[in-house]
CSV table of C-alpha atoms in Angstrom, one decimal:
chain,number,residue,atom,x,y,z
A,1,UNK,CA,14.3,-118.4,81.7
A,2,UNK,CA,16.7,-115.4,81.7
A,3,UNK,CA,14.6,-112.0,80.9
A,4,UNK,CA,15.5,-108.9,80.0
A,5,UNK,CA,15.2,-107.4,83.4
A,6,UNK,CA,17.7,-110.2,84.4
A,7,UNK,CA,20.7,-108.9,82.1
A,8,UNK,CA,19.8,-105.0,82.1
A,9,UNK,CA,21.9,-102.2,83.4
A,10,UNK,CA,19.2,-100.9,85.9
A,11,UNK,CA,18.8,-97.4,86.8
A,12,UNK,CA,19.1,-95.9,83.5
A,13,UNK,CA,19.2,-91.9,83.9
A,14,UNK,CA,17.3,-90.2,81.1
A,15,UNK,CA,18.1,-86.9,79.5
A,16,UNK,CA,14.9,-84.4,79.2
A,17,UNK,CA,13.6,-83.8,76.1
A,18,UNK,CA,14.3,-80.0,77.1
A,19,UNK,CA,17.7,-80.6,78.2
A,20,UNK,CA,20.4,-79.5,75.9
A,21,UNK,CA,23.0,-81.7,74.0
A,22,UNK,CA,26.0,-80.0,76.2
A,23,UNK,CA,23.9,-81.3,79.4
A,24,UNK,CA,23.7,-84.8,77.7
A,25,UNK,CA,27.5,-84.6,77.3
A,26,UNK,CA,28.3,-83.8,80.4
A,27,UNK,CA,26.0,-86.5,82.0
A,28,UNK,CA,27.7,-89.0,79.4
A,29,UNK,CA,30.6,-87.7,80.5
A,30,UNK,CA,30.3,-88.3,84.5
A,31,UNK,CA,28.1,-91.3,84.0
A,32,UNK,CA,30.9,-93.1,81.9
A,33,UNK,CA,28.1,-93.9,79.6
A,34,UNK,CA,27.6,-93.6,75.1
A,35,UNK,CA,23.9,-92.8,75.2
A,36,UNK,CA,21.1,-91.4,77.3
A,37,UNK,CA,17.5,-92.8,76.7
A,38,UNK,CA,15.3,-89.4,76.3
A,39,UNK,CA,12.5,-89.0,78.1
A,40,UNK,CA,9.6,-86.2,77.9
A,41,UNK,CA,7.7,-84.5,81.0
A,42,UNK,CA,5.8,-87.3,80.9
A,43,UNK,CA,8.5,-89.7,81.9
A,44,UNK,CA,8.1,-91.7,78.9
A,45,UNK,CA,10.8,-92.7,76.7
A,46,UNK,CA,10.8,-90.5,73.2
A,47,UNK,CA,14.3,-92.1,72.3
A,48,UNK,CA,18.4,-92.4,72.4
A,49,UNK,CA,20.8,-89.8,72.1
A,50,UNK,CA,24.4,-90.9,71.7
A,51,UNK,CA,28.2,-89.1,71.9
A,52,UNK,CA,27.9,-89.8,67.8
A,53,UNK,CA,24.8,-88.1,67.2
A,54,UNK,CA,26.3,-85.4,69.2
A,55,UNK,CA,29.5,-85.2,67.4
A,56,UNK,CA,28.2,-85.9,63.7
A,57,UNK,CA,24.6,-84.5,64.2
A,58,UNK,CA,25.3,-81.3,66.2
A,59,UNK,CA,29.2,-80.4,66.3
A,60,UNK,CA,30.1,-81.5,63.1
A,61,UNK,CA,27.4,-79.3,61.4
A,62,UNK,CA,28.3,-75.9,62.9
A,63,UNK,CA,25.5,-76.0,65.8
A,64,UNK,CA,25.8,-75.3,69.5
A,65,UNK,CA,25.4,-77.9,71.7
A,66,UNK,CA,24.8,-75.6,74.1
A,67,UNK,CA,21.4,-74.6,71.9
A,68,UNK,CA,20.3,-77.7,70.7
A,69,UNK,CA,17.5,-79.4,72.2
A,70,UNK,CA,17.7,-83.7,73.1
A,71,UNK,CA,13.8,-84.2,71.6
A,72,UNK,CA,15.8,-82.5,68.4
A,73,UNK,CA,17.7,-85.7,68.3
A,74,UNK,CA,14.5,-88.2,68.8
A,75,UNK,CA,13.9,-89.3,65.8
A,76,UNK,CA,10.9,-92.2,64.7
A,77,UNK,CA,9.8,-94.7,67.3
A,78,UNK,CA,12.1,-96.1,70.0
A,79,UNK,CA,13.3,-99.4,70.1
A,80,UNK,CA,12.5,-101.4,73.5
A,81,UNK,CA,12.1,-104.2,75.5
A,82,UNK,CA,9.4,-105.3,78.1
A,83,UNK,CA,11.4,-106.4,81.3
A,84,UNK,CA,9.4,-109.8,81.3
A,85,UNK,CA,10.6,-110.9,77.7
A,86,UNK,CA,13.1,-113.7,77.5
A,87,UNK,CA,16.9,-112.7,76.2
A,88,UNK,CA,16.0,-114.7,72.9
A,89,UNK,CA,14.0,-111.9,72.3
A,90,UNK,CA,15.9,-109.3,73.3
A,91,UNK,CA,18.7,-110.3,71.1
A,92,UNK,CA,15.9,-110.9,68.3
A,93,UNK,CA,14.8,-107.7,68.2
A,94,UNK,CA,18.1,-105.7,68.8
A,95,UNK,CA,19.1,-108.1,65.8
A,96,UNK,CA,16.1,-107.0,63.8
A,97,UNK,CA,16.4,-103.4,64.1
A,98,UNK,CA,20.4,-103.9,64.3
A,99,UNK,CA,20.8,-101.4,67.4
A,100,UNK,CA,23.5,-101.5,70.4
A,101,UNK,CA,21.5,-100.3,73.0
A,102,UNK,CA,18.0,-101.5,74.1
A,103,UNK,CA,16.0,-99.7,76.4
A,104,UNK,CA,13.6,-101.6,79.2
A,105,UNK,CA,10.2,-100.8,79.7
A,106,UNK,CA,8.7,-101.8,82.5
A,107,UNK,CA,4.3,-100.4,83.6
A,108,UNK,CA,5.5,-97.9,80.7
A,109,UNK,CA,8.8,-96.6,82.4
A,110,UNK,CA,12.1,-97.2,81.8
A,111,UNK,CA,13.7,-99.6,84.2
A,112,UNK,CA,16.9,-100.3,82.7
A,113,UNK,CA,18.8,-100.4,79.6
A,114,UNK,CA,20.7,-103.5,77.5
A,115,UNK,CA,24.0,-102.7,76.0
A,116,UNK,CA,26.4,-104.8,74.1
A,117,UNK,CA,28.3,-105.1,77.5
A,118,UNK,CA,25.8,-106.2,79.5
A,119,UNK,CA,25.1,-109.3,76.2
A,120,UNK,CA,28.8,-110.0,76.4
A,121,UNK,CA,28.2,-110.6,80.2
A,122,UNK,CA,25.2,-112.9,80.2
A,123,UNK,CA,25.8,-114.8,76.1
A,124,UNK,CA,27.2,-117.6,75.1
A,125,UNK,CA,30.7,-117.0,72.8
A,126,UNK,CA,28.6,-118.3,69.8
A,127,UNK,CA,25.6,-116.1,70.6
A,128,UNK,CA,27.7,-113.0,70.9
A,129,UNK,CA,29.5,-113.5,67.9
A,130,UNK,CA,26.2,-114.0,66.0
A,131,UNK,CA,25.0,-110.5,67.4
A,132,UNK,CA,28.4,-108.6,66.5
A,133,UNK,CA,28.1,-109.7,63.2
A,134,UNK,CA,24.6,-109.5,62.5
A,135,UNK,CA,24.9,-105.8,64.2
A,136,UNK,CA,27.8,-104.8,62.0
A,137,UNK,CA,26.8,-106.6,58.4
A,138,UNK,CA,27.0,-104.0,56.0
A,139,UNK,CA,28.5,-101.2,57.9
């Protein structure tokens, strides 16, 4: 069985709750990476920022990114994954909740995350297709 700690991107680097949107940007930036799982002081995950929520949520709306706080961006309950669960269900549930980017919880921390990359990587050409369609339906 291939799990989801099989397929994840491990070493996931988070963004602190505190941290500002112009330090997410420029660890975006030098990580080569779209989005940063937020964490708190606790080290638990509190969600995902991404370059879009920085550009249309922050930039486009007058604010400095400079100002604005990542929890600011954290918004409902994260989306994740327990390492151990099969990649039926990873794609199940990013699917479900039609999101890119699954984050990997393993004893409560993040271990990894799953991005449409890493699917493209490990899927069949018939289960990616269903994923990129089901992901952008009605977008």
């Amino acid at each position: 069985m291939t799990t989801a700690r099989d397929i994840m991107h491990s070493g996931a680097e988070c963004i602190g709750e505190n941290d500002t949107l112009l330090t997410a940007a420029r660890m975006m930036r030098d990580l080569d990476v779209g989005s940063l799982p937020i964490c708190g002081d606790d080290d638990r995950l509190y969600g995902i920022i991404t370059d879009r929520d920085i550009v249309l949520r922050c930039c486009a709306e007058g604010r400095d990114p400079a100002q604005v706080r990542a929890s600011e961006m954290a918004q409902g309950t994260p989306h994740w994954i327990d390492a151990r669960s099969d990649v039926g269900e990873v794609l199940a549930s990013m699917e479900e909740h039609r999101i890119r980017r699954m984050p990997v919880i393993s004893d409560h921390r993040l271990v990894g995350m799953i991005s449409e990359a890493d699917l493209a990587q490990h899927l069949d050409g018939d289960q990616l297709a269903h994923f990129v369609e089901t992901i952008c339906a009605g977008k």
